[in-house]
Coordinates of C-alpha atoms and ligand atoms in Angstrom, one line a residue:
M19 CA -59.3 -3.4 72.6
P20 CA -61.6 -6.0 71.0
T21 CA -64.5 -7.3 73.2
P22 CA -64.8 -11.0 74.0
V23 CA -67.6 -11.2 71.4
E24 CA -65.4 -9.6 68.7
I25 CA -62.6 -12.0 69.7
A26 CA -65.0 -15.0 69.5
L27 CA -66.2 -14.0 66.0
A28 CA -62.6 -13.6 64.8
R29 CA -61.7 -17.0 66.3
L30 CA -64.6 -18.7 64.5
E31 CA -63.1 -17.6 61.2
E32 CA -59.6 -18.6 62.3
L33 CA -60.6 -22.1 63.4
G34 CA -62.9 -22.4 60.3
A35 CA -59.9 -21.8 58.1
I36 CA -58.0 -24.8 59.5
S37 CA -58.8 -27.7 57.2
D38 CA -57.4 -30.8 55.7
A39 CA -58.8 -29.9 52.3
P40 CA -58.1 -26.7 50.3
S41 CA -61.6 -26.4 49.0
H42 CA -63.8 -27.2 52.0
L43 CA -63.7 -27.6 55.8
V44 CA -62.8 -31.0 57.2
R45 CA -61.0 -31.9 60.4
T46 CA -61.1 -35.5 61.5
F47 CA -59.6 -37.4 64.5
L48 CA -55.9 -36.6 64.8
S49 CA -55.6 -35.4 61.2
P50 CA -53.0 -32.6 60.6
A51 CA -55.8 -29.9 60.6
N52 CA -57.3 -31.5 63.8
R53 CA -53.9 -31.2 65.5
E54 CA -53.4 -27.7 64.3
A55 CA -56.8 -26.7 65.6
A56 CA -55.9 -28.3 69.0
E57 CA -52.8 -26.2 69.2
K58 CA -54.8 -23.0 68.4
I59 CA -57.3 -23.8 71.1
L60 CA -54.5 -24.6 73.6
S61 CA -52.9 -21.2 72.8
W62 CA -56.3 -19.4 73.5
M63 CA -56.7 -21.2 76.8
A64 CA -53.1 -20.3 77.8
A65 CA -53.8 -16.6 76.9
L66 CA -56.6 -16.7 79.4
G67 CA -54.3 -18.0 82.1
M68 CA -55.6 -21.5 82.0
E69 CA -53.5 -24.5 82.9
T70 CA -53.5 -26.6 79.7
S71 CA -53.1 -30.2 78.8
Q72 CA -53.8 -32.6 76.0
A73 CA -54.8 -36.2 76.3
P74 CA -53.4 -38.9 74.0
D75 CA -56.7 -39.0 72.0
G76 CA -56.4 -35.3 71.3
T77 CA -58.9 -34.0 73.9
V78 CA -57.7 -30.5 75.0
R79 CA -58.3 -29.1 78.5
G80 CA -57.9 -25.7 80.1
I81 CA -58.3 -25.4 83.8
L82 CA -59.4 -22.1 85.5
P83 CA -59.0 -22.5 89.2
G84 CA -61.8 -21.3 91.5
K85 CA -61.6 -19.5 94.8
N86 CA -62.3 -22.7 96.7
P87 CA -60.0 -25.6 95.5
S88 CA -62.0 -28.2 97.4
L89 CA -65.1 -27.6 95.1
S90 CA -65.7 -30.0 92.2
P91 CA -65.1 -28.6 88.7
L92 CA -67.7 -27.5 86.3
L93 CA -67.0 -28.9 82.8
I94 CA -67.9 -26.8 79.8
G95 CA -67.0 -27.3 76.1
S96 CA -67.7 -28.9 72.8
H97 CA -65.9 -30.7 69.9
Y98 CA -63.4 -29.4 67.4
D99 CA -63.6 -32.1 64.7
T100 CA -66.0 -31.7 61.8
V101 CA -67.9 -33.6 59.2
I102 CA -66.7 -33.5 55.5
D103 CA -67.5 -30.1 53.9
A104 CA -68.6 -28.7 57.3
G105 CA -69.7 -25.3 58.5
K106 CA -67.6 -23.2 61.0
Y107 CA -70.1 -23.3 63.9
D108 CA -70.9 -27.0 64.8
G109 CA -68.7 -27.8 67.8
S110 CA -66.3 -24.9 67.4
L111 CA -68.8 -22.3 68.6
G112 CA -69.3 -24.2 71.9
I113 CA -65.5 -24.0 72.6
I114 CA -65.1 -20.4 71.5
A115 CA -68.2 -19.1 73.3
A116 CA -67.1 -20.8 76.5
L117 CA -63.7 -19.0 76.2
A118 CA -65.5 -15.7 75.6
A119 CA -67.7 -16.2 78.7
L120 CA -64.6 -16.8 80.8
E121 CA -62.9 -13.7 79.2
S122 CA -65.9 -11.7 80.1
L123 CA -65.6 -12.8 83.8
K124 CA -61.9 -12.0 83.7
L125 CA -62.7 -8.4 82.5
E126 CA -65.2 -8.1 85.3
T127 CA -62.4 -9.4 87.7
I128 CA -64.7 -12.1 88.8
T129 CA -63.2 -15.4 90.2
L130 CA -65.8 -18.2 90.4
P131 CA -65.9 -20.2 93.6
F132 CA -65.5 -23.5 91.7
P133 CA -62.9 -24.4 89.1
V134 CA -64.0 -24.5 85.4
H135 CA -62.5 -27.1 83.1
L136 CA -62.9 -26.1 79.5
L137 CA -62.8 -29.3 77.3
A138 CA -62.4 -29.4 73.5
F139 CA -63.0 -32.9 72.1
S140 CA -61.0 -34.2 69.1
D141 CA -63.8 -36.3 67.8
E142 CA -67.6 -36.2 68.2
E143 CA -68.8 -36.6 64.6
G144 CA -67.1 -40.0 64.1
T145 CA -66.1 -39.0 60.5
R146 CA -62.9 -41.0 60.4
F147 CA -63.8 -44.2 62.3
Q148 CA -67.6 -44.1 62.1
T149 CA -67.6 -43.9 65.9
T150 CA -69.5 -41.2 67.9
Y151 CA -68.5 -39.2 70.9
L152 CA -65.0 -40.6 70.9
G153 CA -63.5 -37.6 72.7
S154 CA -66.2 -37.2 75.3
R155 CA -66.4 -41.0 75.9
S156 CA -62.7 -41.0 76.6
I157 CA -63.0 -38.6 79.6
T158 CA -65.6 -40.9 81.3
A159 CA -63.6 -44.2 81.0
P160 CA -60.6 -45.5 79.1
L161 CA -61.6 -46.4 75.5
D162 CA -62.4 -50.2 75.4
S163 CA -60.5 -52.6 73.2
E164 CA -63.4 -52.9 70.7
T165 CA -63.4 -49.1 70.1
L166 CA -59.6 -49.0 69.9
A167 CA -59.7 -51.7 67.2
A168 CA -62.1 -49.7 65.0
Q169 CA -60.4 -48.9 61.7
D170 CA -60.5 -46.0 59.3
A171 CA -60.8 -46.4 55.5
A172 CA -57.1 -46.9 55.2
G173 CA -57.1 -49.8 57.7
I174 CA -55.5 -47.7 60.6
S175 CA -57.0 -48.5 64.0
I176 CA -57.8 -45.9 66.6
A177 CA -55.1 -47.4 68.9
R178 CA -52.5 -47.1 66.1
A179 CA -53.6 -43.6 65.2
I180 CA -53.1 -42.5 68.8
A181 CA -49.7 -44.2 69.0
T182 CA -48.4 -42.8 65.7
E183 CA -50.3 -39.6 65.1
S184 CA -51.0 -38.1 68.5
P185 CA -48.6 -35.3 69.5
T186 CA -49.3 -36.4 73.1
A187 CA -49.4 -40.2 72.7
T188 CA -47.7 -40.8 76.0
A189 CA -49.4 -38.1 78.0
A190 CA -51.7 -38.9 80.9
P191 CA -55.3 -39.4 79.8
I192 CA -58.0 -36.8 81.0
L193 CA -60.4 -38.9 83.0
Y194 CA -63.2 -38.0 85.4
P195 CA -64.5 -40.7 87.7
A196 CA -68.3 -40.7 87.9
G197 CA -69.6 -38.1 90.2
T198 CA -66.4 -36.0 90.4
P199 CA -67.5 -33.0 88.1
R200 CA -70.4 -30.9 89.3
G201 CA -71.8 -30.8 85.8
Y202 CA -71.3 -30.3 82.1
V203 CA -72.6 -27.4 80.1
E204 CA -72.4 -27.0 76.3
L205 CA -73.5 -24.3 73.9
H206 CA -74.3 -25.6 70.4
I207 CA -76.1 -24.4 67.3
E208 CA -79.6 -25.8 67.1
Q209 CA -79.1 -27.5 63.7
G210 CA -82.8 -27.2 63.2
R211 CA -85.4 -24.5 62.3
V212 CA -87.5 -24.3 65.5
L213 CA -85.7 -21.2 67.0
E214 CA -85.9 -19.4 63.7
E215 CA -89.6 -20.1 63.4
A216 CA -90.1 -19.0 67.1
H217 CA -88.1 -15.8 66.5
E218 CA -85.9 -16.6 69.5
P219 CA -82.1 -16.4 69.6
A220 CA -81.6 -19.3 72.0
C221 CA -83.3 -22.0 74.1
V222 CA -82.5 -24.6 76.7
V223 CA -82.4 -28.3 75.8
T224 CA -84.6 -30.7 77.8
S225 CA -83.2 -34.0 76.5
I226 CA -81.2 -35.5 73.7
A227 CA -83.4 -37.9 71.7
G228 CA -82.9 -41.6 71.7
Q229 CA -81.9 -43.1 68.4
S230 CA -82.2 -46.5 66.6
R231 CA -80.3 -47.3 63.5
L232 CA -80.8 -50.4 61.5
T233 CA -80.2 -51.9 58.1
V234 CA -83.0 -53.5 56.2
T235 CA -82.5 -55.9 53.3
L236 CA -85.2 -57.2 51.0
T237 CA -84.4 -60.1 48.8
G238 CA -86.5 -61.1 45.7
R239 CA -85.4 -62.6 42.4
A240 CA -83.3 -61.0 39.7
D241 CA -85.1 -61.5 36.3
H242 CA -85.0 -60.1 32.8
A243 CA -86.6 -56.7 32.6
G244 CA -88.2 -57.4 29.2
T245 CA -89.4 -61.0 29.6
T246 CA -90.9 -61.1 33.1
P247 CA -94.6 -60.1 33.3
M248 CA -95.5 -57.8 36.2
P249 CA -97.5 -60.4 38.2
L250 CA -94.5 -62.8 38.2
R251 CA -92.0 -60.4 39.5
R252 CA -90.4 -60.4 43.0
D253 CA -88.8 -57.0 42.8
A254 CA -86.8 -56.1 45.9
L255 CA -86.6 -52.4 45.0
T256 CA -90.4 -51.7 44.6
G257 CA -90.7 -53.6 48.0
A258 CA -88.1 -51.2 49.5
A259 CA -90.0 -48.2 48.0
A260 CA -93.2 -49.4 49.8
C261 CA -91.2 -49.8 53.0
I262 CA -89.7 -46.4 52.8
L263 CA -93.1 -44.8 52.2
A264 CA -94.5 -46.8 55.2
A265 CA -91.7 -45.3 57.4
E266 CA -92.6 -41.8 56.2
S267 CA -96.3 -42.1 56.9
L268 CA -95.6 -43.7 60.3
A269 CA -93.4 -40.7 61.3
Q270 CA -95.8 -38.2 59.8
S271 CA -98.7 -39.6 61.9
S272 CA -96.7 -39.5 65.2
P273 CA -94.7 -36.3 65.7
P274 CA -92.1 -35.7 67.1
L275 CA -91.1 -39.1 65.7
V276 CA -88.6 -38.7 62.8
I277 CA -87.5 -41.5 60.5
T278 CA -84.9 -41.2 57.7
V279 CA -83.8 -43.5 55.0
G280 CA -80.5 -42.0 54.0
K281 CA -78.8 -44.7 52.0
I282 CA -80.0 -47.5 49.6
Q283 CA -78.1 -50.1 47.6
V284 CA -79.5 -52.2 44.9
H285 CA -78.2 -55.4 43.4
P286 CA -77.5 -56.2 40.6
G287 CA -78.1 -52.5 39.9
A288 CA -78.6 -52.6 36.1
S289 CA -81.3 -50.8 34.1
N290 CA -82.4 -54.0 32.4
S291 CA -82.5 -56.3 35.5
I292 CA -85.2 -56.6 38.1
P293 CA -83.5 -55.9 41.4
Q294 CA -82.8 -59.0 43.5
T295 CA -81.8 -57.2 46.7
A296 CA -82.4 -53.8 48.1
T297 CA -80.6 -52.8 51.3
F298 CA -81.4 -49.5 53.0
T299 CA -80.7 -47.8 56.3
I300 CA -83.3 -46.6 58.9
D301 CA -82.6 -43.8 61.4
L302 CA -85.4 -43.5 63.8
R303 CA -85.5 -41.0 66.7
H304 CA -87.9 -39.9 69.5
P305 CA -87.3 -38.2 72.8
D306 CA -89.4 -40.9 74.6
D307 CA -87.7 -44.3 74.6
E308 CA -91.0 -46.3 75.0
I309 CA -92.6 -44.6 72.0
R310 CA -89.4 -45.1 70.0
Q311 CA -89.4 -48.8 70.8
N312 CA -93.1 -49.1 70.0
S313 CA -92.6 -47.3 66.7
L314 CA -89.8 -49.7 65.8
T315 CA -92.1 -52.6 66.5
R316 CA -94.9 -51.1 64.3
L317 CA -92.4 -50.5 61.5
H318 CA -91.1 -54.0 61.7
E319 CA -94.6 -55.4 61.6
S320 CA -95.5 -53.3 58.5
Y321 CA -92.3 -54.5 56.8
L322 CA -93.1 -58.1 57.5
R323 CA -96.5 -57.5 55.8
I324 CA -95.0 -55.8 52.8
A325 CA -92.4 -58.6 52.4
D326 CA -95.1 -61.2 52.7
E327 CA -97.4 -59.5 50.1
R328 CA -94.6 -59.2 47.6
Q329 CA -93.0 -62.6 48.3
L330 CA -89.8 -61.0 49.4
H331 CA -87.4 -62.1 52.2
L332 CA -86.9 -59.5 54.9
H333 CA -83.7 -59.2 56.9
W334 CA -84.1 -56.6 59.8
L335 CA -80.7 -55.8 61.3
P336 CA -80.4 -53.5 64.3
I337 CA -77.1 -51.6 64.3
Q338 CA -77.5 -49.1 67.2
D339 CA -80.0 -48.4 69.9
N340 CA -79.3 -45.4 72.1
N341 CA -81.7 -44.4 74.8
A342 CA -82.7 -40.7 75.2
T343 CA -80.5 -38.7 77.5
P344 CA -82.5 -36.4 79.7
C345 CA -80.7 -33.1 80.7
D346 CA -80.4 -32.6 84.4
P347 CA -83.5 -30.8 85.8
T348 CA -81.5 -28.7 88.4
L349 CA -78.7 -27.7 86.1
T350 CA -81.2 -27.1 83.2
A351 CA -83.4 -24.9 85.5
S352 CA -80.4 -22.8 86.4
L353 CA -79.5 -22.4 82.7
L354 CA -83.1 -21.6 81.9
Q355 CA -83.0 -18.8 84.5
S356 CA -80.0 -17.3 82.7
L357 CA -81.8 -17.6 79.3
T358 CA -84.8 -15.8 80.7
A359 CA -82.7 -13.1 82.4
I360 CA -80.9 -12.3 79.1
T361 CA -83.6 -12.9 76.5
G362 CA -86.9 -12.9 78.4
S363 CA -87.7 -16.3 76.8
T364 CA -88.5 -19.6 78.6
L365 CA -88.3 -21.7 75.5
T366 CA -87.1 -25.3 75.8
L367 CA -86.6 -28.0 73.1
P368 CA -85.6 -31.6 72.9
S369 CA -82.5 -32.2 70.8
G370 CA -83.0 -34.4 67.8
A371 CA -79.2 -34.5 67.1
G372 CA -76.7 -36.4 69.3
H373 CA -74.2 -34.4 71.4
D374 CA -71.2 -35.0 73.7
G375 CA -73.5 -34.7 76.7
V376 CA -74.9 -38.2 75.9
A377 CA -71.5 -39.7 76.8
I378 CA -70.8 -37.2 79.7
S379 CA -74.2 -37.8 81.3
K380 CA -72.6 -41.1 82.6
I381 CA -70.4 -39.2 85.0
C382 CA -72.3 -36.0 85.9
P383 CA -75.4 -33.9 85.3
I384 CA -75.6 -32.2 81.9
A385 CA -77.3 -29.1 80.5
M386 CA -77.3 -27.6 77.0
L387 CA -78.0 -24.2 75.4
F388 CA -79.0 -24.0 71.7
I389 CA -78.3 -21.0 69.5
R390 CA -80.4 -20.2 66.5
C391 CA -78.8 -21.0 63.1
R392 CA -79.8 -19.7 59.7
D393 CA -82.3 -22.0 57.9
G394 CA -81.6 -24.6 60.5
L395 CA -78.7 -25.5 58.3
S396 CA -75.8 -27.6 59.7
H397 CA -73.1 -30.0 58.5
H398 CA -73.0 -27.7 55.5
P399 CA -70.6 -24.8 54.5
D400 CA -73.5 -22.3 54.6
E401 CA -74.0 -23.0 58.3
Y402 CA -74.4 -19.6 60.0
A403 CA -75.3 -17.9 63.3
T404 CA -75.5 -14.1 63.5
P405 CA -73.0 -12.2 65.6
A406 CA -76.0 -10.9 67.7
D407 CA -77.1 -14.4 68.5
I408 CA -73.6 -15.5 69.3
A409 CA -73.3 -12.5 71.6
T410 CA -76.5 -13.4 73.3
G411 CA -75.3 -17.0 73.8
I412 CA -72.1 -15.8 75.4
Q413 CA -74.1 -13.5 77.7
I414 CA -76.3 -16.4 78.8
L415 CA -73.2 -18.6 79.5
T416 CA -71.6 -15.7 81.4
H417 CA -74.7 -15.1 83.4
F418 CA -75.0 -18.9 84.1
L419 CA -71.4 -19.1 85.4
K420 CA -71.9 -16.1 87.6
S421 CA -75.1 -17.3 89.1
H422 CA -74.4 -21.0 89.4
N423 CA -74.6 -22.0 93.1
P424 CA -71.7 -24.1 94.3
Ligands
LIG14 ZN1 -71.7 -30.8 67.1

């Protein structure tokens, strides 16, 4: 008979093969592949003897009763949607590893005192609607009208997608009033290189970094590339270049601050025209909210200076401002004990990437376990975690479930 780890490895391949595209992996909110993945996960939960259900937004839940029905449930899980051209591990591993940990307990004929609710979220990445944490937000409160009105590239709103594409459009939502779950635990690949550098298979997460996103537009004057001498130019793109380098040097001088310019648009965008406008995005993250805000202020001041020197107009447009989410000290200490028991390590890390725990922290304490991934690569088809590291992650989760004090 295959072991829970062997089953988990096979399931990663099975889930990784369910895609909306023939050439690469992609599963977005309520897409055919997303719905097929949900059915697969439901069947795995049912095989474990869980009581299963699916919310209208696609969130899948399996309930494993505990010995004491009056105890509040422990939530465990991750998301089953993906980015475009994704790897097989981001999200899926957290669901499959949780199933394997529960299988391991079953093999040991252990019934936990408290119920476990395994949750698989239909959307965390926000690939289809540019929203984040859609599935995990929906278990904390009904989705608000602004979110439900968000549209995909085809003009279909979330509300319409649920009404017309969800296999369980009229089912009861899965909702947890604040304070009702005892906690939420998630295993996830690190999506960075720190564990690899430290030669450690896993670590416990201390907090999920706060994040600011904004759009910056510099406006100058479009002129002829051949007839306008250099001193007379008001070139928006060279101004943007100075701004982007200023962001890089600010982040380099204040680790663990990270700043990324991932997108830039230039108008008119012709080889023989001096750029009139340059619009670029800023993604700025730091685990400490005060330092993040101070860094934003410093960046803004340097941009005002650059714009002034170059006679450009600066438009600074904040898009998103999320505070850091600290993991719960008690639940995290308990997960750290399990990490140490299995690996001997006491390594902890802040998460630079966002996770479902950000949304779920509104209703209960959260804790996270990171598993090493090759080259820190994620959101990429070459994303990979070794079977040995996955086995270690499952062991840590199993140990945590067994030793968690109700
Ligand atoms: Zn993820």
